[in-house]
Tab-separated table of C-alpha atoms in Angstrom:
chain	number	residue	atom	x	y	z
F	1	MET	CA	27.352	10.086	10.631
F	2	GLN	CA	29.303	12.007	13.168
F	3	SER	CA	27.150	13.964	15.520
F	4	GLU	CA	27.360	17.720	15.592
F	5	ASN	CA	29.992	18.736	17.988
F	6	TYR	CA	31.459	21.844	19.311
F	7	THR	CA	33.710	23.729	17.022
F	8	ASP	CA	37.389	22.933	16.790
F	9	GLN	CA	38.172	25.477	14.143
F	10	PRO	CA	41.819	26.320	13.869
F	11	GLY	CA	42.888	29.760	14.949
F	12	GLU	CA	39.749	30.369	16.903
F	13	THR	CA	39.609	30.443	20.642
F	14	ILE	CA	36.530	28.598	21.645
F	15	ALA	CA	36.415	29.523	25.274
F	16	PRO	CA	34.955	33.043	25.016
F	17	TYR	CA	32.004	31.768	23.020
F	18	LEU	CA	31.175	29.118	25.483
F	19	GLU	CA	30.129	31.394	28.290
F	20	ALA	CA	26.514	31.391	27.224
F	21	ASP	CA	24.511	29.723	24.512
F	22	ALA	CA	24.224	33.030	22.701
F	23	GLY	CA	27.972	33.043	22.282
F	24	GLU	CA	27.829	29.930	20.152
F	25	GLU	CA	25.876	31.781	17.484
F	26	ARG	CA	28.995	33.370	16.140
F	27	SER	CA	31.319	30.427	15.910
F	28	GLY	CA	31.698	29.387	12.301
F	29	TRP	CA	28.456	31.051	11.355
F	30	ARG	CA	29.619	32.230	7.981
F	31	SER	CA	30.972	29.025	6.541
F	32	HIS	CA	28.086	27.128	8.079
F	33	ARG	CA	25.571	29.414	6.439
F	34	VAL	CA	27.223	29.042	3.051
F	35	ARG	CA	27.349	25.285	3.383
F	36	LEU	CA	23.732	25.125	4.476
F	37	GLY	CA	22.726	27.316	1.549
F	38	ILE	CA	24.510	25.086	-0.936
F	39	LEU	CA	23.024	22.034	0.722
F	40	ALA	CA	19.511	23.451	0.547
F	41	GLY	CA	20.035	24.389	-3.103
F	42	VAL	CA	21.306	20.970	-4.113
F	43	ILE	CA	18.480	19.187	-2.331
F	44	ALA	CA	15.812	21.476	-3.752
F	45	LEU	CA	17.170	20.936	-7.263
F	46	ALA	CA	17.370	17.181	-6.790
F	47	VAL	CA	13.810	16.949	-5.497
F	48	ALA	CA	12.519	19.227	-8.249
F	49	TYR	CA	14.289	17.148	-10.901
F	50	MET	CA	12.916	13.915	-9.509
F	51	ALA	CA	9.389	15.313	-9.383
F	52	TYR	CA	9.801	16.463	-12.970
F	53	ALA	CA	11.258	13.127	-14.097
F	54	ALA	CA	8.410	11.169	-12.564
F	55	PHE	CA	5.544	13.451	-13.498
F	56	PRO	CA	6.593	15.524	-16.520
F	57	GLY	CA	3.792	17.839	-17.543
F	58	ASN	CA	1.615	16.054	-15.029
F	59	THR	CA	1.248	13.060	-17.343
F	60	LEU	CA	1.075	9.446	-16.288
F	61	TYR	CA	3.883	6.939	-16.133
F	62	PHE	CA	2.314	5.070	-19.033
F	63	VAL	CA	-0.783	5.027	-21.221
F	64	THR	CA	-2.710	1.879	-22.073
F	65	VAL	CA	-2.893	0.502	-25.599
F	66	SER	CA	-6.489	1.683	-26.108
F	67	GLU	CA	-5.670	5.144	-24.740
F	68	PHE	CA	-2.788	5.296	-27.177
F	69	VAL	CA	-4.843	4.121	-30.139
F	70	ASP	CA	-7.662	6.566	-29.360
F	71	ASP	CA	-5.478	9.616	-28.825
F	72	THR	CA	-3.895	10.482	-32.167
F	73	ARG	CA	-2.009	13.410	-30.586
F	74	LEU	CA	0.325	10.778	-29.150
F	75	HIS	CA	1.219	9.510	-32.621
F	76	ASP	CA	3.442	12.429	-33.558
F	77	GLY	CA	6.683	10.710	-32.693
F	78	GLN	CA	6.936	11.936	-29.071
F	79	THR	CA	8.639	9.654	-26.592
F	80	LEU	CA	6.220	7.921	-24.265
F	81	ARG	CA	5.415	4.631	-22.513
F	82	VAL	CA	2.619	2.303	-23.576
F	83	ALA	CA	1.592	-0.636	-21.405
F	84	GLY	CA	-0.291	-3.766	-22.313
F	85	ALA	CA	-0.088	-7.507	-22.745
F	86	LEU	CA	1.604	-9.375	-25.537
F	87	SER	CA	-0.990	-10.323	-28.115
F	88	PRO	CA	-1.027	-14.127	-28.516
F	89	ASP	CA	0.801	-15.421	-31.591
F	90	SER	CA	1.869	-11.944	-32.627
F	91	PHE	CA	5.578	-12.395	-31.892
F	92	ARG	CA	7.920	-12.683	-34.896
F	93	ARG	CA	11.670	-12.761	-35.027
F	94	GLU	CA	13.745	-14.044	-37.893
F	95	ASP	CA	16.498	-16.500	-37.107
F	96	GLY	CA	19.765	-14.764	-36.344
F	97	SER	CA	18.096	-11.393	-36.256
F	98	ALA	CA	17.804	-9.142	-33.202
F	99	VAL	CA	14.684	-7.454	-34.561
F	100	SER	CA	11.481	-8.484	-32.802
F	101	ARG	CA	8.016	-7.614	-34.057
F	102	PHE	CA	4.929	-8.100	-31.938
F	103	ALA	CA	1.647	-6.510	-30.933
F	104	LEU	CA	0.290	-5.343	-27.594
F	105	GLY	CA	-3.304	-5.270	-26.416
F	106	ASP	CA	-4.858	-3.981	-23.177
F	107	LYS	CA	-4.119	-5.942	-20.019
F	108	GLU	CA	-6.662	-6.586	-17.333
F	109	PRO	CA	-5.186	-6.811	-13.836
F	110	ASP	CA	-4.518	-10.375	-12.718
F	111	VAL	CA	-5.858	-11.885	-15.928
F	112	PRO	CA	-3.298	-13.456	-18.271
F	113	GLY	CA	-3.246	-12.396	-21.888
F	114	ILE	CA	-4.970	-9.452	-23.528
F	115	ALA	CA	-8.428	-8.186	-22.653
F	116	ALA	CA	-11.269	-9.329	-24.854
F	117	GLY	CA	-12.064	-6.876	-27.648
F	118	SER	CA	-8.987	-4.782	-27.003
F	119	PRO	CA	-7.412	-2.807	-29.845
F	120	GLU	CA	-3.872	-3.798	-30.751
F	121	MET	CA	-0.747	-1.817	-31.429
F	122	ALA	CA	2.096	-3.113	-33.608
F	123	ALA	CA	5.571	-2.676	-32.147
F	124	SER	CA	9.168	-3.386	-33.031
F	125	TYR	CA	12.230	-3.773	-30.844
F	126	VAL	CA	15.913	-4.429	-31.437
F	127	GLY	CA	17.745	-6.198	-28.647
F	128	VAL	CA	17.559	-8.818	-25.962
F	129	LEU	CA	14.127	-9.404	-24.486
F	130	PRO	CA	13.601	-9.447	-20.702
F	131	ASP	CA	13.198	-12.843	-19.026
F	132	LEU	CA	9.519	-12.456	-18.329
F	133	PHE	CA	8.553	-10.957	-21.670
F	134	PHE	CA	6.641	-14.050	-22.744
F	135	ASN	CA	5.032	-14.797	-19.419
F	136	PRO	CA	1.275	-14.325	-19.868
F	137	HIS	CA	1.026	-12.789	-16.387
F	138	SER	CA	3.392	-9.989	-17.351
F	139	GLU	CA	2.320	-6.518	-18.272
F	140	ILE	CA	4.731	-5.112	-20.844
F	141	ILE	CA	5.684	-1.443	-20.805
F	142	LEU	CA	7.294	-0.114	-23.974
F	143	GLU	CA	9.369	3.058	-23.989
F	144	GLY	CA	9.675	4.602	-27.413
F	145	SER	CA	7.800	6.554	-30.049
F	146	TYR	CA	5.285	5.908	-32.768
F	147	ASP	CA	6.379	5.775	-36.379
F	148	GLY	CA	3.232	6.945	-38.185
F	149	GLN	CA	4.546	6.163	-41.640
F	150	ASN	CA	5.096	2.476	-40.950
F	151	GLU	CA	2.344	2.353	-38.318
F	152	VAL	CA	4.566	0.711	-35.759
F	153	PHE	CA	5.642	1.676	-32.260
F	154	VAL	CA	9.451	1.783	-32.292
F	155	THR	CA	10.571	0.544	-28.897
F	156	ASP	CA	13.770	1.798	-27.221
F	157	ASN	CA	13.323	-0.059	-23.933
F	158	ILE	CA	11.096	-2.840	-22.686
F	159	LEU	CA	10.048	-3.003	-19.049
F	160	VAL	CA	8.078	-5.855	-17.532
F	161	LYS	CA	5.540	-5.247	-14.807
F	162	CYS	CA	4.723	-8.304	-12.737
F	163	PRO	CA	1.556	-9.210	-10.909
F	164	SER	CA	1.143	-7.927	-7.354
F	165	LYS	CA	0.149	-11.360	-6.157
F	166	TYR	CA	2.728	-13.930	-5.292
F	167	GLN	CA	1.954	-17.588	-5.659
F	168	SER	CA	4.126	-20.602	-5.290
F	169	LEU	CA	5.221	-22.669	-8.227
F	170	GLN	CA	3.991	-25.803	-6.489
F	171	ALA	CA	0.532	-24.338	-6.025
F	172	GLU	CA	0.207	-23.324	-9.640
F	173	ASN	CA	2.010	-26.151	-11.382
F	174	PRO	CA	3.379	-29.043	-9.309
F	175	ASP	CA	5.514	-30.493	-12.122
F	176	VAL	CA	7.832	-27.608	-12.777
F	177	VAL	CA	11.325	-27.542	-11.354
F	178	PRO	CA	12.493	-23.979	-10.713
F	179	GLY	CA	15.444	-22.831	-12.777
F	180	ALA	CA	15.500	-26.002	-14.844
F	181	ALA	CA	15.379	-24.191	-18.130
F	182	VAL	CA	14.585	-20.683	-19.168
F	183	PRO	CA	12.270	-20.647	-22.137
F	184	GLN	CA	13.615	-18.631	-25.016
F	185	GLY	CA	11.404	-17.171	-27.651
F	186	GLY	CA	7.725	-17.778	-27.682
F	187	TYR	CA	5.190	-20.059	-26.230
N	1	MET	CA	-0.328	-22.177	-18.312
N	2	THR	CA	2.892	-21.154	-16.763
N	3	ALA	CA	6.355	-20.688	-18.175
N	4	ILE	CA	9.230	-21.971	-16.088
N	5	PRO	CA	10.517	-19.054	-14.072
N	6	PRO	CA	14.119	-17.890	-14.472
N	7	ASP	CA	16.308	-18.258	-11.388
N	8	ASN	CA	18.550	-15.163	-11.325
N	9	LEU	CA	20.437	-16.481	-8.312
N	10	PRO	CA	23.373	-14.026	-8.547
N	11	PHE	CA	20.966	-11.117	-8.105
N	12	LEU	CA	19.308	-12.829	-5.162
N	13	PHE	CA	22.600	-13.450	-3.382
N	14	ALA	CA	23.904	-9.986	-4.214
N	15	ALA	CA	20.879	-8.403	-2.539
N	16	PHE	CA	21.261	-10.442	0.643
N	17	ALA	CA	25.015	-9.891	0.699
N	18	VAL	CA	24.666	-6.119	0.391
N	19	VAL	CA	22.110	-6.018	3.190
N	20	TRP	CA	24.259	-8.035	5.575
N	21	VAL	CA	27.489	-6.216	4.755
N	22	VAL	CA	25.824	-2.843	5.337
N	23	PHE	CA	24.317	-3.955	8.655
N	24	PHE	CA	27.634	-5.356	9.854
N	25	ILE	CA	29.608	-2.285	8.847
N	26	TYR	CA	27.075	0.066	10.425
N	27	ALA	CA	26.847	-1.829	13.721
N	28	GLY	CA	30.605	-2.355	13.797
N	29	TYR	CA	31.280	1.302	13.089
N	30	MET	CA	28.985	2.374	15.901
N	31	SER	CA	30.451	0.115	18.524
N	32	TRP	CA	34.018	0.945	17.420
N	33	ARG	CA	33.288	4.661	17.588
N	34	ARG	CA	31.510	4.423	20.925
N	35	ARG	CA	34.505	2.633	22.389
N	36	SER	CA	36.951	5.198	21.063
N	37	VAL	CA	34.853	8.112	22.333
N	38	GLN	CA	34.527	6.304	25.648
N	39	GLN	CA	38.285	5.985	25.888
N	40	GLU	CA	38.801	9.641	25.113
N	41	LEU	CA	36.256	10.437	27.773
N	42	GLU	CA	38.136	8.457	30.374
N	43	GLU	CA	41.449	10.075	29.444
N	44	LEU	CA	39.910	13.511	29.853
N	45	ARG	CA	38.450	12.614	33.198
N	46	GLU	CA	41.560	11.104	34.667
N	47	PRO	CA	43.237	14.286	35.928
N	48	GLY	CA	41.427	15.829	38.866
N	49	THR	CA	38.287	13.839	39.320
N	50	PRO	CA	38.126	10.143	39.915
N	51	ALA	CA	36.606	8.340	36.988
N	52	ASN	CA	34.108	6.408	38.997
N	53	GLU	CA	31.519	6.255	36.271
N	54	SER	CA	32.844	3.644	33.949
N	55	THR	CA	29.713	3.381	31.896
N	56	ALA	CA	29.089	7.084	31.480
N	57	GLY	CA	27.268	7.754	28.295
N	58	ASP	CA	25.925	4.284	28.110
N	59	GLY	CA	22.213	3.953	28.090
N	60	GLY	CA	19.980	6.616	29.494
N	61	GLU	CA	20.369	9.638	31.696
N	62	ASP	CA	19.326	10.474	35.207
N	63	ALA	CA	16.269	12.523	34.505
N	64	PRO	CA	14.090	11.894	31.518
N	65	ALA	CA	13.899	15.265	29.862
M	1	MET	CA	22.572	21.881	31.245
M	2	ALA	CA	23.640	19.722	34.070
M	3	ALA	CA	27.361	19.544	34.521
M	4	ILE	CA	27.991	15.903	33.937
M	5	ALA	CA	31.715	16.229	33.804
M	6	GLY	CA	33.711	16.217	36.938
M	7	GLN	CA	30.820	15.071	39.033
M	8	PRO	CA	30.049	11.495	39.766
M	9	THR	CA	26.791	10.756	38.049
M	10	ARG	CA	24.264	8.789	39.990
M	11	LYS	CA	24.249	5.214	38.880
M	12	THR	CA	20.732	4.140	38.054
M	13	PRO	CA	19.855	0.486	37.752
M	14	TRP	CA	17.958	0.998	34.505
M	15	ARG	CA	21.081	2.308	32.860
M	16	ALA	CA	22.626	-1.126	33.148
M	17	ALA	CA	19.302	-2.605	32.159
M	18	ILE	CA	19.349	-0.652	28.890
M	19	ARG	CA	22.855	-1.827	28.141
M	20	ASP	CA	21.727	-5.382	28.782
M	21	ALA	CA	18.633	-4.844	26.641
M	22	ARG	CA	20.907	-3.859	23.795
M	23	LEU	CA	22.963	-7.016	24.091
M	24	TRP	CA	19.888	-9.196	24.393
M	25	LEU	CA	18.369	-7.544	21.347
M	26	LEU	CA	21.536	-8.199	19.385
M	27	LEU	CA	21.460	-11.843	20.383
M	28	LEU	CA	17.749	-12.087	19.611
M	29	ALA	CA	18.252	-10.411	16.229
M	30	ALA	CA	21.078	-12.810	15.390
M	31	VAL	CA	19.028	-15.911	16.262
M	32	LEU	CA	15.894	-14.660	14.496
M	33	THR	CA	17.944	-13.779	11.424
M	34	LEU	CA	19.451	-17.243	11.204
M	35	VAL	CA	16.012	-18.840	11.460
M	36	ASP	CA	14.716	-16.298	8.963
M	37	GLY	CA	17.444	-17.238	6.494
M	38	TYR	CA	16.362	-20.854	6.743
M	39	LEU	CA	12.716	-19.888	6.225
M	40	ILE	CA	13.509	-17.664	3.243
M	41	PHE	CA	15.859	-19.996	1.394
M	42	VAL	CA	14.529	-23.423	2.338
M	43	VAL	CA	10.940	-23.230	3.546
M	44	ALA	CA	9.510	-20.448	1.393
M	45	PRO	CA	8.020	-21.721	-1.874
M	46	THR	CA	9.444	-20.546	-5.187
M	47	ASP	CA	7.286	-17.943	-6.870
M	48	ALA	CA	5.476	-19.225	-9.937
M	49	VAL	CA	6.153	-16.190	-12.117
M	50	LEU	CA	9.343	-14.639	-10.760
M	51	GLY	CA	11.244	-17.707	-9.584
M	52	HIS	CA	13.864	-17.586	-6.832
M	53	ILE	CA	14.513	-13.868	-7.174
M	54	GLN	CA	11.158	-13.252	-5.453
M	55	ARG	CA	12.822	-14.279	-2.137
M	56	ILE	CA	14.303	-10.767	-2.032
M	57	PHE	CA	10.747	-9.793	-1.121
M	58	TYR	CA	11.234	-11.135	2.433
M	59	ILE	CA	13.919	-8.571	3.182
M	60	HIS	CA	12.949	-5.776	0.785
M	61	VAL	CA	9.477	-5.331	2.296
M	62	PRO	CA	10.418	-5.476	6.038
M	63	ILE	CA	13.371	-3.159	5.467
M	64	SER	CA	11.098	-0.676	3.702
M	65	ILE	CA	8.475	-0.833	6.441
M	66	LEU	CA	11.081	-0.309	9.160
M	67	SER	CA	12.495	2.712	7.355
M	68	PHE	CA	8.972	4.139	7.666
M	69	LEU	CA	9.032	3.305	11.374
M	70	GLY	CA	12.379	5.093	11.737
M	71	PHE	CA	10.987	8.241	10.147
M	72	LEU	CA	7.810	8.003	12.219
M	73	LEU	CA	9.891	7.857	15.407
M	74	CYS	CA	12.001	10.736	14.108
M	75	ALA	CA	8.904	12.886	13.542
M	76	ILE	CA	7.376	12.031	16.928
M	77	ALA	CA	10.650	12.650	18.743
M	78	GLY	CA	11.069	15.893	16.783
M	79	ILE	CA	7.688	17.072	18.043
M	80	GLY	CA	8.699	15.981	21.538
M	81	TYR	CA	11.927	17.940	21.249
M	82	LEU	CA	10.238	21.101	20.020
M	83	ILE	CA	7.783	20.978	22.914
M	84	ARG	CA	9.977	19.804	25.774
M	85	ARG	CA	13.494	20.634	24.511
M	86	GLY	CA	14.808	17.498	26.154
M	87	GLU	CA	18.088	15.991	25.032
M	88	SER	CA	16.619	12.481	25.102
M	89	TRP	CA	13.997	13.478	22.542
M	90	ASP	CA	16.714	14.811	20.277
M	91	ARG	CA	18.820	11.709	20.714
M	92	LEU	CA	15.881	9.507	19.734
M	93	ALA	CA	15.077	11.715	16.736
M	94	HIS	CA	18.684	11.741	15.552
M	95	ALA	CA	19.224	8.000	16.010
M	96	SER	CA	15.953	6.985	14.360
M	97	ALA	CA	16.596	9.262	11.367
M	98	GLU	CA	20.045	7.780	10.860
M	99	VAL	CA	18.871	4.183	11.199
M	100	GLY	CA	15.927	5.095	8.936
M	101	VAL	CA	18.348	6.360	6.288
M	102	VAL	CA	20.337	3.110	6.474
M	103	PHE	CA	17.105	1.148	6.027
M	104	VAL	CA	15.704	3.215	3.176
M	105	THR	CA	19.100	3.019	1.438
M	106	LEU	CA	18.923	-0.769	1.670
M	107	ALA	CA	15.316	-0.728	0.479
M	108	LEU	CA	16.469	1.184	-2.595
M	109	ILE	CA	19.464	-1.098	-3.178
M	110	THR	CA	17.494	-4.331	-2.817
M	111	GLY	CA	14.820	-2.818	-5.054
M	112	VAL	CA	17.348	-1.929	-7.738
M	113	ILE	CA	18.845	-5.431	-7.637
M	114	TRP	CA	15.381	-6.949	-7.868
M	115	ALA	CA	14.279	-4.642	-10.677
M	116	ARG	CA	17.134	-5.462	-13.061
M	117	PRO	CA	16.271	-9.108	-13.737
M	118	VAL	CA	12.510	-8.696	-13.424
M	119	TRP	CA	11.563	-5.316	-14.884
M	120	GLY	CA	14.578	-5.263	-17.183
M	121	VAL	CA	16.010	-1.983	-15.869
M	122	TRP	CA	17.915	-1.001	-12.721
M	123	TRP	CA	15.910	2.164	-12.299
M	124	THR	CA	12.970	3.966	-13.837
M	125	TRP	CA	11.452	7.321	-12.897
M	126	GLU	CA	8.123	6.027	-11.748
M	127	PRO	CA	6.098	7.192	-8.737
M	128	ARG	CA	7.060	4.618	-6.063
M	129	LEU	CA	10.778	4.774	-6.837
M	130	THR	CA	10.837	8.538	-7.207
M	131	THR	CA	8.957	9.257	-3.985
M	132	THR	CA	11.230	6.809	-2.150
M	133	LEU	CA	14.339	8.542	-3.490
M	134	ILE	CA	12.862	11.865	-2.367
M	135	LEU	CA	12.379	10.307	1.076
M	136	TRP	CA	16.056	9.362	1.075
M	137	PHE	CA	17.048	12.921	0.167
M	138	ILE	CA	14.846	14.419	2.874
M	139	TYR	CA	16.423	12.414	5.678
M	140	VAL	CA	19.958	12.724	4.333
M	141	ALA	CA	19.280	16.466	4.410
M	142	TYR	CA	18.066	16.016	7.991
M	143	LEU	CA	21.416	14.487	8.963
M	144	MET	CA	23.414	17.127	7.077
M	145	ILE	CA	21.500	19.977	8.684
M	146	ARG	CA	22.532	18.617	12.072
M	147	GLN	CA	26.172	18.674	10.963
M	148	TYR	CA	26.241	22.010	9.238
M	149	ALA	CA	23.937	24.179	11.324
M	150	PRO	CA	25.710	27.197	12.855
M	151	THR	CA	25.167	25.857	16.356
M	152	PRO	CA	24.186	22.422	17.623
M	153	GLN	CA	21.142	24.051	19.166
M	154	GLN	CA	19.939	25.372	15.822
M	155	GLY	CA	20.750	22.057	14.186
M	156	ARG	CA	18.414	20.320	16.605
M	157	VAL	CA	15.525	22.691	16.034
M	158	TRP	CA	15.894	22.878	12.258
M	159	SER	CA	16.339	19.174	11.819
M	160	ALA	CA	13.293	18.527	14.009
M	161	VAL	CA	11.250	20.708	11.654
M	162	VAL	CA	12.636	18.860	8.601
M	163	GLY	CA	11.962	15.507	10.255
M	164	ILE	CA	8.352	16.412	11.010
M	165	ILE	CA	7.543	17.936	7.613
M	166	GLY	CA	9.559	15.263	5.776
M	167	PHE	CA	7.370	12.546	7.260
M	168	VAL	CA	4.589	13.700	4.918
M	169	ASP	CA	6.431	11.785	2.188
M	170	VAL	CA	6.023	8.434	3.983
M	171	PRO	CA	2.278	7.998	3.302
M	172	ILE	CA	2.897	9.354	-0.200
M	173	VAL	CA	5.416	6.553	-0.779
M	174	TYR	CA	3.001	3.958	0.591
M	175	TYR	CA	0.016	5.132	-1.475
M	176	SER	CA	2.017	6.071	-4.594
M	177	VAL	CA	1.330	2.676	-6.184
M	178	GLN	CA	-2.392	3.343	-5.853
M	179	TRP	CA	-2.587	7.023	-6.603
M	180	TRP	CA	-0.544	6.877	-9.792
M	181	ARG	CA	0.167	4.372	-12.500
M	182	SER	CA	3.311	2.548	-11.560
M	183	ILE	CA	5.477	-0.384	-12.503
M	184	HIS	CA	5.862	-1.345	-8.848
M	185	PRO	CA	3.482	-3.972	-7.465
M	186	VAL	CA	0.725	-2.656	-5.194
M	187	GLN	CA	0.841	-3.136	-1.433
M	188	VAL	CA	1.001	-6.675	-0.097
M	189	ILE	CA	0.922	-5.587	3.545
M	190	GLY	CA	-0.837	-2.835	5.470
M	191	PRO	CA	-4.275	-1.238	5.219
M	192	GLU	CA	-4.440	-1.279	1.406
M	193	ALA	CA	-3.178	-4.811	0.766
M	194	ALA	CA	-5.384	-7.322	-1.024
M	195	ASP	CA	-6.369	-10.276	1.147
M	196	ASP	CA	-5.056	-12.811	-1.339
M	197	ALA	CA	-1.867	-10.969	-2.285
M	198	LEU	CA	0.221	-13.670	-0.650
M	199	GLU	CA	-0.088	-17.354	-0.079
M	200	PRO	CA	-0.549	-18.070	3.637
M	201	ILE	CA	2.938	-19.575	3.998
M	202	MET	CA	4.489	-16.555	2.282
M	203	ALA	CA	2.538	-14.183	4.527
M	204	ARG	CA	3.712	-16.026	7.655
M	205	ILE	CA	7.346	-15.931	6.578
M	206	LEU	CA	6.993	-12.243	5.775
M	207	ILE	CA	5.689	-11.589	9.287
M	208	PHE	CA	8.566	-13.567	10.771
M	209	SER	CA	11.055	-11.592	8.687
M	210	LEU	CA	9.418	-8.403	9.866
M	211	VAL	CA	9.901	-9.432	13.507
M	212	ALA	CA	13.535	-10.427	12.899
M	213	THR	CA	14.257	-7.163	11.111
M	214	LEU	CA	12.478	-5.257	13.872
M	215	ALA	CA	14.823	-6.792	16.455
M	216	LEU	CA	17.787	-5.681	14.373
M	217	PHE	CA	16.271	-2.235	13.935
M	218	GLY	CA	15.785	-1.964	17.696
M	219	TYR	CA	19.366	-2.992	18.347
M	220	LEU	CA	20.786	-0.495	15.842
M	221	LEU	CA	18.590	2.260	17.273
M	222	LEU	CA	19.706	1.623	20.858
M	223	GLU	CA	23.340	1.355	19.776
M	224	ARG	CA	23.092	4.674	17.921
M	225	MET	CA	21.463	6.378	20.896
M	226	ALA	CA	24.173	5.066	23.201
M	227	LEU	CA	26.850	6.359	20.843
M	228	ARG	CA	25.161	9.751	20.681
M	229	LYS	CA	24.960	9.873	24.488
M	230	THR	CA	28.659	9.096	24.806
M	231	GLU	CA	29.499	11.754	22.224
M	232	ASP	CA	27.366	14.294	24.071
M	233	THR	CA	29.117	13.525	27.340
M	234	LEU	CA	32.501	14.011	25.705
M	235	ALA	CA	31.453	17.280	24.080
M	236	GLN	CA	30.113	18.544	27.414
M	237	LEU	CA	33.326	17.566	29.150
M	238	ARG	CA	35.361	19.454	26.562
M	239	ARG	CA	33.212	22.535	26.882
M	240	ASP	CA	33.579	22.478	30.655
M	241	ALA	CA	37.331	22.042	30.316
M	242	ASN	CA	37.528	24.995	27.918
M	243	SER	CA	35.431	27.352	29.972
M	244	ASP	CA	37.325	26.675	33.213
């Protein structure tokens, strides 16, 4: 945060360099150049990594359920993200178990539930579900890989994408008190 | 149909708290540092020339570059 | 360079006016922020899907937009500096980059805090988040180049170039949610926003928050420029003392 200032390096007399601007070129040039080189290297690597992490092999952040179902090359157990909406009534979880089984279908923007006539993909997940998993407005993004033998998408992580429109609770449903109770498990 | 939304208040307050702490620290740091630089400036000026410009370095400069 | 040290500088009335403007802006920002807090926590309706956490929106979005403004000013002032080589251009570029970095850092932090309860993760390598983090790196690099350049003069020129080229990332961040598949919601403000993205009351509170945050941004920018000016004067004084 400190602004660049004029060198106070120990053991160096500053005065001779200050006669003209050209004189400044020499002061601390070496260490500065090394530091700048390291800096440039670190930043280039960081940016390259981030670009790679976001767009590996120029693929998309996620594929839709129908894209996944249609493209059997994606069924070989590679790690990928599949996005869709929770298929109504598909959710199953035994009491006391952390294993959830459900199905996803395609999601149309701003329309709750799955798109009419959409293919479905069976999925399993072990762990705590996100708050908005069951909200019909949510688009669910699964990170994981397909288990071809059992024909189920084995989920490592669940992400929830929310609608880009914001609407007040009062406008949508005047009776609900915010934060009164968080629904757990199903509709 | 709409599910009742979760409240997540700790996250909400954490976000606002971080924003305000960062703004306060940043503004406070700047005005503290400006005052200390200003003081150094005045100490350097004292011998020789009269320090008749008490607000030197504050605001703009004589000729817009 | 004009020898500022040792010579009484002419006292211009607008110098005092700028100092006053800074104080007035601080006061204005404080009042607007208090009102804004009331609007955000009391007046703003609770979001039907997200609940109370959606109130982060009213600071996350203005802070993000003002980081863009900071980098825009930095790029414009960088161009000004490369053409005119005036110290004031460089001061504006430097100050707006630094304030921009503070704002984009807060945009990232508020985003991360919002993402955890809603998306279920603190961070994911998706286009909007990644391009924003790249933006952060670019302008942190800008500030480091200023520090580590062999001479202050070179630091100014090089950083100006970084600031101008780095600005290319700003529209990429804005359009990333449209150009690529993303988990981040699409724009709710600006040229690409849907008309019905927000309820009218939410849109009005967002605009108010934007104005309040703008006042704060303006104050921080002026404060940073004043600090830089004081530092420059001190450095000049030291140089003059050394070369005597």
